[in-house]
Coordinates of C-alpha atoms in Angstrom, one line a residue:
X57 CA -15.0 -20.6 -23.2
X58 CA -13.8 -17.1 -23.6
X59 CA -10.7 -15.7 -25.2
X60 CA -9.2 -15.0 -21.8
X61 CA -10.0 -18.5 -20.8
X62 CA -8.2 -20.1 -24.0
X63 CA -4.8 -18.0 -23.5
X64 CA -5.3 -18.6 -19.5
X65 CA -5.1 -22.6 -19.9
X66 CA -2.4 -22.4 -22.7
X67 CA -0.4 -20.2 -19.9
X68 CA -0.6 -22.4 -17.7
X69 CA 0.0 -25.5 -19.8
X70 CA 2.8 -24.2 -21.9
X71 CA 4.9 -21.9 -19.4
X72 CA 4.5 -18.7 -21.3
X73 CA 2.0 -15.9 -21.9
X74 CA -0.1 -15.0 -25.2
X75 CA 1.4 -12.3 -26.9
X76 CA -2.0 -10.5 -25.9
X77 CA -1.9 -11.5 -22.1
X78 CA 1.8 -10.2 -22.2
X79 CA 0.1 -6.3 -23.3
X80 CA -2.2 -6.8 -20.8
X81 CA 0.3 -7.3 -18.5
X82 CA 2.3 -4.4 -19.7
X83 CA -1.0 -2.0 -19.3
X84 CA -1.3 -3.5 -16.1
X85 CA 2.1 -2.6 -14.6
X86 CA 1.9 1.0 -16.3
X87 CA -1.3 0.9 -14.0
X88 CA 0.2 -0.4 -11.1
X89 CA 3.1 2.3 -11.9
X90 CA 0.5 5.2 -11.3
X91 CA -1.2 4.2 -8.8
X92 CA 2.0 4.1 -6.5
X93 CA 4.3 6.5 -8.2
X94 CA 1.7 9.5 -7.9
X95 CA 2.0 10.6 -3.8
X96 CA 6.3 10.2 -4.4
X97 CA 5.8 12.7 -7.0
X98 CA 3.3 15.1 -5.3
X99 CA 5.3 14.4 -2.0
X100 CA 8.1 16.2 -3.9
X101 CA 6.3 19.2 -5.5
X102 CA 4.2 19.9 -2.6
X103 CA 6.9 22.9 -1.1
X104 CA 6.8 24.4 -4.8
X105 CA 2.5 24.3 -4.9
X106 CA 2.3 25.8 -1.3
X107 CA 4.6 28.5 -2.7
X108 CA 1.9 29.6 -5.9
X109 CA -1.2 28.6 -4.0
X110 CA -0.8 29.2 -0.5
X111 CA -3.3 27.4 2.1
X112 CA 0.0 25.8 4.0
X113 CA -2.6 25.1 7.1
X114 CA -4.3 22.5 4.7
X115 CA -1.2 21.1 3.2
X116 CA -1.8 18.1 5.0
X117 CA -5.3 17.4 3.2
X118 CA -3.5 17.4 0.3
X119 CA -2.6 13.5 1.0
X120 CA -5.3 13.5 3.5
X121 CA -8.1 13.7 1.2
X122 CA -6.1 10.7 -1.2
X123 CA -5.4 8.6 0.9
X124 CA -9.0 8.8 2.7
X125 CA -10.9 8.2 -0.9
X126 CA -8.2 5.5 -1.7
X127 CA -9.1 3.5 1.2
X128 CA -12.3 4.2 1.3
X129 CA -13.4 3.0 -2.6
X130 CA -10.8 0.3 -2.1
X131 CA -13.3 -2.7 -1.2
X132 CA -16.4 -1.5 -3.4
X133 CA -14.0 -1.2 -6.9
X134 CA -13.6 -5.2 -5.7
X135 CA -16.9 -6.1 -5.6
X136 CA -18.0 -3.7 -8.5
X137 CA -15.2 -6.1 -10.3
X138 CA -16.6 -9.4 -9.4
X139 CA -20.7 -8.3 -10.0
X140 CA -20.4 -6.4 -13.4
X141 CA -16.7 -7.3 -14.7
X142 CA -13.3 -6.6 -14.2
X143 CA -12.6 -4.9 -17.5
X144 CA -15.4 -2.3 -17.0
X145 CA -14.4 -1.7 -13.5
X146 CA -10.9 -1.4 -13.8
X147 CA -11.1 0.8 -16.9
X148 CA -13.7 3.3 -15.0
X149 CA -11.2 3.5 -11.9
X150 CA -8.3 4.8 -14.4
X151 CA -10.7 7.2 -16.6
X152 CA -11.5 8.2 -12.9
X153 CA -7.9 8.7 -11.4
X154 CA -6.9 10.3 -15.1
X155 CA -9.3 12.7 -15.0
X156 CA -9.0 13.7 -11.3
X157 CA -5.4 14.0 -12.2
X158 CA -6.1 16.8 -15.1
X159 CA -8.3 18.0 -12.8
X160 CA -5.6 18.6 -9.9
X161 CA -2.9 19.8 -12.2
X162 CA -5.6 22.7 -13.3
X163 CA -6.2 23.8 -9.5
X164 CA -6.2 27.5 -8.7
X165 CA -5.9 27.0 -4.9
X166 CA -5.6 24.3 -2.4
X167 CA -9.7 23.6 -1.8
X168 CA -10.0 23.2 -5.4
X169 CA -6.4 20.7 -5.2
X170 CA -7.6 19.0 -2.2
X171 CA -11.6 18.2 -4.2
X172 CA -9.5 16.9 -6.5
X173 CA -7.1 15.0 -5.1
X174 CA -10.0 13.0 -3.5
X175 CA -11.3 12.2 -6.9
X176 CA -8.0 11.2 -8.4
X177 CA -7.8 8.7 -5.3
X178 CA -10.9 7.5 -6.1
X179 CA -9.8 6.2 -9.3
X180 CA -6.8 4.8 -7.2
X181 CA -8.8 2.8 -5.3
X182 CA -9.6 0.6 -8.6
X183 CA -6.0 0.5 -9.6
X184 CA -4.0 -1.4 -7.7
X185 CA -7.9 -3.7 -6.7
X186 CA -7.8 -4.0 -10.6
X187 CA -4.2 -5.5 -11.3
X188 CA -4.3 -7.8 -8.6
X189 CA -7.6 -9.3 -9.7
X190 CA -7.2 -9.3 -13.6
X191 CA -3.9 -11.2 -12.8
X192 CA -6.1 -13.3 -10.7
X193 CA -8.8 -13.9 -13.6
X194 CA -6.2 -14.2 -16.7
X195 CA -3.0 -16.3 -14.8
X196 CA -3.6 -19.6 -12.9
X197 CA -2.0 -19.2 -9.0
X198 CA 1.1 -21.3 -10.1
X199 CA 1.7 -18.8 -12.5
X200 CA 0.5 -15.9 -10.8
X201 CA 3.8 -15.7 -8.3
X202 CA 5.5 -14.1 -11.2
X203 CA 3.5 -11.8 -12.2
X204 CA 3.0 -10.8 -8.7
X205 CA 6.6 -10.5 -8.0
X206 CA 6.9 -8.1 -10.9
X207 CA 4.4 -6.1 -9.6
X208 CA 6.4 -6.0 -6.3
X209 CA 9.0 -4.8 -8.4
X210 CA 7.0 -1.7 -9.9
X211 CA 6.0 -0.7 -6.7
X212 CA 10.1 -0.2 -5.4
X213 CA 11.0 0.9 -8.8
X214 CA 7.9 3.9 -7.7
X215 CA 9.5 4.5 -4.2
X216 CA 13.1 4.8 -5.5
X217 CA 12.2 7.2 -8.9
X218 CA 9.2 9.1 -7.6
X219 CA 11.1 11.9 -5.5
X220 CA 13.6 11.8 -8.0
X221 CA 11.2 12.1 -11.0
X222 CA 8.8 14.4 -9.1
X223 CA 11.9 17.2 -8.2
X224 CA 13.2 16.9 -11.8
X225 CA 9.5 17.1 -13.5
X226 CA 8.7 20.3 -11.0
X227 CA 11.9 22.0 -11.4
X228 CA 11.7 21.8 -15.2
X229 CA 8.2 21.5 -16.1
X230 CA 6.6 22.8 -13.2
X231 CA 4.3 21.4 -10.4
X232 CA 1.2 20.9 -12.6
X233 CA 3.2 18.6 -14.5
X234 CA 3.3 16.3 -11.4
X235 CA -0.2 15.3 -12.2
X236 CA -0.1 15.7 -16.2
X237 CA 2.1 13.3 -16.1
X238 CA -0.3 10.7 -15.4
X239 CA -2.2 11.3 -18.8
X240 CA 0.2 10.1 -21.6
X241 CA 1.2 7.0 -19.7
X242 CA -2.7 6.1 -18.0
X243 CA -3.8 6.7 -22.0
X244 CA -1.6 4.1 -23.1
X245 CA -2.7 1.0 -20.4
X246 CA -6.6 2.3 -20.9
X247 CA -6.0 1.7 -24.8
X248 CA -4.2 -1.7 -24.5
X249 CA -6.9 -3.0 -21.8
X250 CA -9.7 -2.1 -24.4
X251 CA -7.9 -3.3 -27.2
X252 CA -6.4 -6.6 -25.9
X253 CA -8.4 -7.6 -22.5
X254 CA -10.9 -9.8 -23.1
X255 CA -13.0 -11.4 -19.9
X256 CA -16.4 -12.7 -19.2
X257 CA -19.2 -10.3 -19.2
X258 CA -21.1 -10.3 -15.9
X259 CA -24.2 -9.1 -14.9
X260 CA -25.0 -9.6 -11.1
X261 CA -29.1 -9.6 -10.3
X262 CA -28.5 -8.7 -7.0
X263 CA -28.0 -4.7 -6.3
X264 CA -25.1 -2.8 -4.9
X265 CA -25.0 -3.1 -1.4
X266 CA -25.4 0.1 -0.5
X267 CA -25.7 0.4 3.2
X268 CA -22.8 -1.8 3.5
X269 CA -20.9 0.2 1.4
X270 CA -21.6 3.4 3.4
X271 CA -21.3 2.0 6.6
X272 CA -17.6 0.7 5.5
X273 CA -16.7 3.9 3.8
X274 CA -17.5 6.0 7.4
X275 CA -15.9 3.2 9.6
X276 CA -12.4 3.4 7.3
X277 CA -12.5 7.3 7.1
X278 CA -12.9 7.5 10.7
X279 CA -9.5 5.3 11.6
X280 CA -7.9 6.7 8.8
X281 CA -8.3 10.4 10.6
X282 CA -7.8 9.3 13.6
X283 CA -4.4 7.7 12.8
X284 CA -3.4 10.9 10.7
X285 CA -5.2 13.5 13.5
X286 CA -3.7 11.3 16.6
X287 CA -0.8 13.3 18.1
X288 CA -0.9 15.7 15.7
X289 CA -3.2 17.9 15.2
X290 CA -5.0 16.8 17.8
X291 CA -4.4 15.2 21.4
X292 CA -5.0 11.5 21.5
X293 CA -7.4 12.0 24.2
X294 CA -9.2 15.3 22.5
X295 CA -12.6 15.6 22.2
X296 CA -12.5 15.2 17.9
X297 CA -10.2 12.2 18.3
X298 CA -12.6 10.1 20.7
X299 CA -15.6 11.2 18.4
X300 CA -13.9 9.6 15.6
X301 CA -13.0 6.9 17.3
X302 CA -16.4 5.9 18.5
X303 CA -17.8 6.9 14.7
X304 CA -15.5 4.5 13.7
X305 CA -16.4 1.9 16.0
X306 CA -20.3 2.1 15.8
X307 CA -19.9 2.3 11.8
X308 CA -17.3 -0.9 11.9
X309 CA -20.1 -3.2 14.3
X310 CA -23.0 -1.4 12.3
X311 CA -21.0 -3.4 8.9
X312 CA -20.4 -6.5 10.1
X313 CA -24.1 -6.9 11.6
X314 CA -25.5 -6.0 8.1
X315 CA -22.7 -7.5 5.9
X316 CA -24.9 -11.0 7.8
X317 CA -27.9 -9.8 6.2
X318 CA -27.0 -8.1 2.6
X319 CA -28.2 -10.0 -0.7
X320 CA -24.7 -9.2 -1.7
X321 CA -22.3 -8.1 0.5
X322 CA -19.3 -5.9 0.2
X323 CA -17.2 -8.0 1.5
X324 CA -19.0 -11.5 2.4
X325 CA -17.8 -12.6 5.5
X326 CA -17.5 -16.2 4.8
X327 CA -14.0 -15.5 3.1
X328 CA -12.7 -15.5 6.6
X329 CA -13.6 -18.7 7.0
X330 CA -10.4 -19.5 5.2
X331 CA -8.1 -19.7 7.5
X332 CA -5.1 -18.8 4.9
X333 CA -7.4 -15.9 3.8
X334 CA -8.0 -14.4 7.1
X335 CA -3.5 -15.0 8.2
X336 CA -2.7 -13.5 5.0
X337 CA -4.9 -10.1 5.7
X338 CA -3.4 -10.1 9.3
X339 CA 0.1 -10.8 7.6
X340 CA -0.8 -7.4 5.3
X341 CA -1.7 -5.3 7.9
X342 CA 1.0 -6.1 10.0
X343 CA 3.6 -5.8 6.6
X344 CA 2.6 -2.4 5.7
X345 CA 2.5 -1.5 9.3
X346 CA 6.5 -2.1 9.3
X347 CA 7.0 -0.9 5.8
X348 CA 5.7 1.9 5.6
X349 CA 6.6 3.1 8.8
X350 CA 10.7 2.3 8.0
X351 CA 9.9 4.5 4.4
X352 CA 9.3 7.3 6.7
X353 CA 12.0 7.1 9.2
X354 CA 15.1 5.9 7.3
X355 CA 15.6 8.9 5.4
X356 CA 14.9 11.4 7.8
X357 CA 17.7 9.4 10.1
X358 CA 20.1 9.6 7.1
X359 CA 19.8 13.0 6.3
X360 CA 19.9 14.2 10.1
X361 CA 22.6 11.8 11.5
X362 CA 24.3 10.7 8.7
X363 CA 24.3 13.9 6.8
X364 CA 22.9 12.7 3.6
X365 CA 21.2 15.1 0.9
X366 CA 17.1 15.1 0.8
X367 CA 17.6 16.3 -3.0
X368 CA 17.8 12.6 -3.8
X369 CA 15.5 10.7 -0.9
X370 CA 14.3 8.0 -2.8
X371 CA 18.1 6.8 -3.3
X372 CA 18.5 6.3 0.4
X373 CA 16.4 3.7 0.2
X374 CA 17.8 1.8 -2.6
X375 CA 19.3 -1.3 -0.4
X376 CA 16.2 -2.0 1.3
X377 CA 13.8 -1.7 -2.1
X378 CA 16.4 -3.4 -4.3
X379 CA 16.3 -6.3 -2.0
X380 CA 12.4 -6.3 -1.9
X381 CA 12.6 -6.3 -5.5
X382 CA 14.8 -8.9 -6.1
X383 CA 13.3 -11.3 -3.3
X384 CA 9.8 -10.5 -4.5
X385 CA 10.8 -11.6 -8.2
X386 CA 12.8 -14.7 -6.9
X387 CA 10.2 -15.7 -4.6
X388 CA 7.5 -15.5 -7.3
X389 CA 9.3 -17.9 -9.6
X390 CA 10.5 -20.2 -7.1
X391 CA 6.3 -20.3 -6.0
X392 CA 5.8 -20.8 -10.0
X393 CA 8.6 -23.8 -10.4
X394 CA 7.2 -25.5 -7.0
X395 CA 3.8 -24.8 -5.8
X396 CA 5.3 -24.6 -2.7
X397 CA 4.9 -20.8 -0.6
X398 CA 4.4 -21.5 3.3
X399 CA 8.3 -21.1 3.2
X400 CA 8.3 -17.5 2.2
X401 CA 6.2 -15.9 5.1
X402 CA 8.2 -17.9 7.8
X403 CA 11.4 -16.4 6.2
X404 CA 10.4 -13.3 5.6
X405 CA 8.8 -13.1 9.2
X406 CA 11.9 -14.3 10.5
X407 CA 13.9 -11.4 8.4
X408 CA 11.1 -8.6 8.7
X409 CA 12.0 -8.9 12.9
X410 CA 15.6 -9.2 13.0
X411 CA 15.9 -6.4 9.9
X412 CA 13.7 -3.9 12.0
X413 CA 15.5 -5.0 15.5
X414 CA 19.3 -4.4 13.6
X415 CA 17.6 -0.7 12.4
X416 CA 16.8 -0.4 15.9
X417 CA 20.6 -0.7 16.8
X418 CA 21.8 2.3 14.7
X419 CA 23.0 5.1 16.6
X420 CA 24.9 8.7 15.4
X421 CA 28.1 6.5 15.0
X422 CA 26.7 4.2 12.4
X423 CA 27.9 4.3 9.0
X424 CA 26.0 4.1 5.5
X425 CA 27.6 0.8 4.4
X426 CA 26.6 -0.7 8.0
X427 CA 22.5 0.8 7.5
X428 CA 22.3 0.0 4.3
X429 CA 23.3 -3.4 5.3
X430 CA 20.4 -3.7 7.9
X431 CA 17.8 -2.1 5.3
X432 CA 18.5 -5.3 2.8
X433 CA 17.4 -7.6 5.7
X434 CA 14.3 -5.4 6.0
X435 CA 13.9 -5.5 2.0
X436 CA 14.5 -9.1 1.4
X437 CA 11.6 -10.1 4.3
X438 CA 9.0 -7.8 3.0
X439 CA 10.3 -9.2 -0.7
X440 CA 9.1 -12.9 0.8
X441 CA 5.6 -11.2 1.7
X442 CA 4.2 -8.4 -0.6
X443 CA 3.4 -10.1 -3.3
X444 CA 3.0 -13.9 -1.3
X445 CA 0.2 -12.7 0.7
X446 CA -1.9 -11.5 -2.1
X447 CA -1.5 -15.3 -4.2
X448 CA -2.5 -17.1 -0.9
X449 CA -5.5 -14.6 -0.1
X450 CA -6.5 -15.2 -3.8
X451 CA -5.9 -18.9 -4.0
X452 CA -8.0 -19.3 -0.8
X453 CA -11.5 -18.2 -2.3
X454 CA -13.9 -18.9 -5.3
X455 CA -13.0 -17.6 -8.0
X456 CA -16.1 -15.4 -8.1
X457 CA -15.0 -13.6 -5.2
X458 CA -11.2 -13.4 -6.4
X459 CA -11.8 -9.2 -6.9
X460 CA -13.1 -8.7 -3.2
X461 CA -10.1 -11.4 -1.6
X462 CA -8.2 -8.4 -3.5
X463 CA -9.4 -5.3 -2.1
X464 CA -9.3 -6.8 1.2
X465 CA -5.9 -7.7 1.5
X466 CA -5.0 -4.5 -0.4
X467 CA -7.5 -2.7 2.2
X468 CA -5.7 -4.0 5.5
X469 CA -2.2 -3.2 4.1
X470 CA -3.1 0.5 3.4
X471 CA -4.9 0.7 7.0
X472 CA -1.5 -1.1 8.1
X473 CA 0.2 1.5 7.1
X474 CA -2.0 3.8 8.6
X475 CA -1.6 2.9 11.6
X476 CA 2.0 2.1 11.6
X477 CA 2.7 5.7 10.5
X478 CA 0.7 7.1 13.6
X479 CA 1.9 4.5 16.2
X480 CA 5.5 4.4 15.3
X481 CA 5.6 8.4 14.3
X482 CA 4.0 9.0 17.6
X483 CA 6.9 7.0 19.0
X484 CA 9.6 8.9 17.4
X485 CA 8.5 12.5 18.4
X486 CA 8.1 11.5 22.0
X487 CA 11.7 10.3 22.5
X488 CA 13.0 13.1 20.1
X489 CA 11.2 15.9 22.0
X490 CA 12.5 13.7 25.6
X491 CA 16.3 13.9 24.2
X492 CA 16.1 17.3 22.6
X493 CA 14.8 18.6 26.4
X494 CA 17.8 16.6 28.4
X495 CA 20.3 17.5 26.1
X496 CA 19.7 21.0 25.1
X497 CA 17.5 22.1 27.5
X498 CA 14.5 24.8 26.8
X499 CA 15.7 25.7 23.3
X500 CA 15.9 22.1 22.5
X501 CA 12.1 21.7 23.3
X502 CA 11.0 24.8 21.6
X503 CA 13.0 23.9 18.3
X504 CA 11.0 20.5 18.3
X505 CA 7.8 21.7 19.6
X506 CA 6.2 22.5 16.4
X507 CA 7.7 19.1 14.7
X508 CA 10.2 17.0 15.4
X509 CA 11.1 16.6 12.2
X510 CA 13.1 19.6 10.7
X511 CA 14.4 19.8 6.9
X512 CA 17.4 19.9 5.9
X513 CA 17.5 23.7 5.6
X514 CA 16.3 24.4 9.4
X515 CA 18.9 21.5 10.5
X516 CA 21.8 23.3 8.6
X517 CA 20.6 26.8 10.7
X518 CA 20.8 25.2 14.2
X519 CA 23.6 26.1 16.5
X520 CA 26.5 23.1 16.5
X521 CA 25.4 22.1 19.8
X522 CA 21.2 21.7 19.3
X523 CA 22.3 19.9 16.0
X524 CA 24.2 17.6 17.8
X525 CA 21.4 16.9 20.1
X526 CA 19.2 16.6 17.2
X527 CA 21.1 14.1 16.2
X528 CA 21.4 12.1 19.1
X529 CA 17.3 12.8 19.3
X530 CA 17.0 11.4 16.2
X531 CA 18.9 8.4 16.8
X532 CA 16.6 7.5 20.3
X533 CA 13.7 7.9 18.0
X534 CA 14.3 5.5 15.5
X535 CA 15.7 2.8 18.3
X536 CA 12.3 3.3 20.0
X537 CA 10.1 3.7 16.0
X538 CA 12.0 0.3 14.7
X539 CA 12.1 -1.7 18.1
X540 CA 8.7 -0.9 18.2
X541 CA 8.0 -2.5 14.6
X542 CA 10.3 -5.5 15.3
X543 CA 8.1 -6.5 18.2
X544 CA 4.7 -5.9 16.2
X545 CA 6.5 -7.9 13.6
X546 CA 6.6 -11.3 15.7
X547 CA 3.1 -11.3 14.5
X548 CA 3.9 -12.0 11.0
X549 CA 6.2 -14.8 12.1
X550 CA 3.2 -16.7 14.7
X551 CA 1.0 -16.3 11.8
X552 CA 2.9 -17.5 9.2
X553 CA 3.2 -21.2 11.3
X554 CA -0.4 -21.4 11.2
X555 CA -0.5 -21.3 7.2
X556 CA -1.9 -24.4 5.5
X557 CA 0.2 -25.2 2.3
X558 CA -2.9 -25.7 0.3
X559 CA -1.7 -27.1 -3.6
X560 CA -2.2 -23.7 -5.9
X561 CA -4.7 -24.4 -8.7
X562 CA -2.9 -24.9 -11.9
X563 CA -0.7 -27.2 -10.4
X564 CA -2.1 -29.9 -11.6
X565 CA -3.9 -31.9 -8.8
X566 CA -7.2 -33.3 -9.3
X567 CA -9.5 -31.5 -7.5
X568 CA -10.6 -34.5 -5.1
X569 CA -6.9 -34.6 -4.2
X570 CA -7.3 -31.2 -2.6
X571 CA -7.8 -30.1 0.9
X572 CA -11.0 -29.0 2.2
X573 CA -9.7 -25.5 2.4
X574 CA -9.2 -25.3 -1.6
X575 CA -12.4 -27.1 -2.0
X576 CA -14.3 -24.0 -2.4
X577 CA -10.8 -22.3 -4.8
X578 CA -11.0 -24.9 -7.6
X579 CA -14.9 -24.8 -8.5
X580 CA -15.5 -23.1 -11.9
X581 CA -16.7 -19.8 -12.2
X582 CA -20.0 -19.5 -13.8
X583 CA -20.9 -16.5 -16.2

């Protein structure tokens, strides 16, 4: 028995954490902090790089290129974790981000930023893959809710400080210091993992699935641009789009037959045998299809109709993060105390579609106290999900394969999102561009031809009458964005009744006491 495995079982049998497993943990959430912290600050710095490097017609790649190369390495950081080890895998993916970081803060023009923005999200691929899974190996599931909640709370804490920290760090420092930043703080949780993390040494026979890996790696980039091209850049029915779509497609069967055939599989398709594992990857698509969509709209709605400041964004958003984070955190410990979760995803389906369908209802009249209410119903559903659907997914396969059930979930909540950012932006700038036509006629449409989102600066030089319009636009987009998302989100609440409460390992019941479904969950790893 490993070191690992000695402060794992005295976790679990005593209630509290190793001194060592609790710097782990530390290193973990400094990871966790990084990986989600580092598009907020960029987000905010990008109208100050454009300025000193120009390329504005490939600003978009700048996030482009991240996000593609985060989803992309996403499932083979897993499986790299599970063949070879978690501590060398994890450790590579932040030597990776860090240096793609240094890299991206020495840029002397956007190609050479948007090269290296794909390598830094490379390296974030394994970040967020990593925690999850060495929380997985070093914490038993009854435990794990937690931990999990706290990393729940990291990722709002990243939401609500990153535009502030990335407008204070580029209007003192300087942009380059958006990605500099990363170095101090990814040193310190690469030093306490090598110093303090100590896990079984692996060494799979099998080789790297390869073909799989490619064949994955084409079939995400291709949905990934189509749901950023889509309506944007390019018509939905355009030539490029379709390509990409039937890339996508081809790539995506071309998998799945193979992934039936591979020695070892990227992602082995018997993990959606479990029926928990396969609801709780729906359940994550569908929750970062609604979150990530409201992260997007909510601001831009305050600051056109209710007039707030962009300066400090991340704010706006405090009621409906604070109540993620505080959910998440109670939600965990309540899972810890009881072994008991199947409540969570029924509440927070139930919340998740009557938050969305109350933002739906907002109009130019409503006030801040009023939306702020309706984003803490929003909040305190995704709070029951987050970190829920990852401890199910995880608790509902071997152990051995505990690093893939982790890039998977984490996989179909970042194509979620994806697609929830297309479908619902798509949405938006249709009834905006309708209402901006009807109410201010032909200089309506030509203000939002372009975009239909304007700044705060172009908003302020509008004539009293367009912005007025705007406003009213802005109001019939986020009805029809957030009715959209409470109906998608009835998903979440269908699936969540199908959820088998299956006992948590850790929680003390004899393995022959266990359902079928955990049958395959409590068999001991072999190194």
């Amino acid at each position: 028995m490993t070191q690992a495995d000695i402060e794992t079982t005295q976790a679990g049998s005593s209630g509290t954490q190793p001194r060592s497993v609790r710097v782990v943990l530390l290193a973990l959430m400094i990871a966790m902090l990084l990986a989600m912290l580092d598009n907020m600050i960029v987000g905010t710095a990008m109208p100050t790089i454009v300025g000193e490097l120009g390329g504005l017609e490939h600003l978009s790649w700048v996030v482009t290129a991240y996000t593609l190369a985060t989803a992309a390495a996403t499932p083979l950081w897993g499986k790299l974790g599970d063949m070879y080890g978690r501590k060398g895998a994890f450790m590579t993916s932040i030597v990776i981000f860090l240096a793609g970081s240094a890299l991206s803060g020495m840029a002397q023009d956007m190609g050479e930023l948007i090269g290296f923005r794909a390598v830094q999200g490379l390296g974030a691929g394994g970040l967020i893959v990593g925690v999850m899974a060495i929380i997985g190996d070093l914490v038993p599931p009854r435990e794990r809710g937690r931990y999990q909640g706290m990393m729940a709370g990291v990722m709002a804490l990243a939401m609500i400080g990153g535009p502030l920290v990335g407008g204070t760090i580029t209007d003192h420092w300087g942009w380059r210091w958006a990605f500099y930043i990363n170095l101090p703080l990814g040193a310190v949780a690469l030093a306490a993992i090598s110093a303090v993390l100590h896990l079984p040494k692996k060494r799979a026979r099998a080789r790297v699935d390869y073909l799989g890996a490619a064949l994955l790696t084409l079939g995400i980039c291709a949905i990934v641009l189509v749901t950023t091209w889509g309506g944007t850049e390019y018509a939905w029915t355009s030539a490029r789009i379709l390509e990409l779509i039937v890339i996508g497609v081809v790539a995506l069967i071309g998998f799945l037959f193979w992934e039936t055939r591979a020695a070892e599989p990227i992602v082995p398709l018997h993990i959606f045998r479990s029926r928990n594992f396969s609801l709780m990857s729906l359940i994550g698509f569908i929750t970062g299809f609604v979150m990530f969509g409201a992260v997007l709209f909510l601001p831009l709605y305050q600051q056109a109709v209710q007039g707030a400041s962009a300066t400090n964004s991340g704010l706006l958003l405090l009621p409906m993060l604070g109540a993620m984070m505080v959910v998440s955190l109670i939600a965990g410990r309540v899972t810890t105390a009881s072994g008991r979760y199947k409540v969570f995803p029924l509440v927070g389906g139930v919340l998740i579609v009557v938050g969305l369908y109350l933002l739906s209802l907002m109009d130019t009249g409503t006030t801040r106290l009023t939306s702020g209410l309706y984003m803490a119903v929003l909040g305190a559903g995704m709070g029951c999900l987050l970190q829920i659907t990852m401890l199910v997914a995880q608790n509902s396969v071997e152990l051995k394969d505990i690093g893939v059930a982790s890039s998977t979930t984490t996989l179909a909540r970042t194509l979620g999102s994806s697609f929830g950012v297309s479908v619902m932006g798509a949405l938006f700038n249709h009834r905006v561009q309708d209402v901006m036509a009807q109410r201010a006629g032909a200089l309506g449409s030509k203000i939002t031809e372009q975009s239909a989102q304007l700044d705060a600066k172009s908003l302020q030089q509008l004539p009293a009458v367009v912005r007025e319009a705007y406003q009213h636009a802005v109001s019939a987009g986020t009805h029809a964005a957030f009715l959209l998302g409470s109906v998608v989100a009835v998903i979440v609440l269908v699936a969540a009744l199908f959820i088998k409460e299956v006992p948590l390992r850790g929680t003390g019941v004899a393995p022959a006491a266990q359902s079928p479904e955990s049958g395959a969950a409590v068999r001991e790893q072999t190194v």
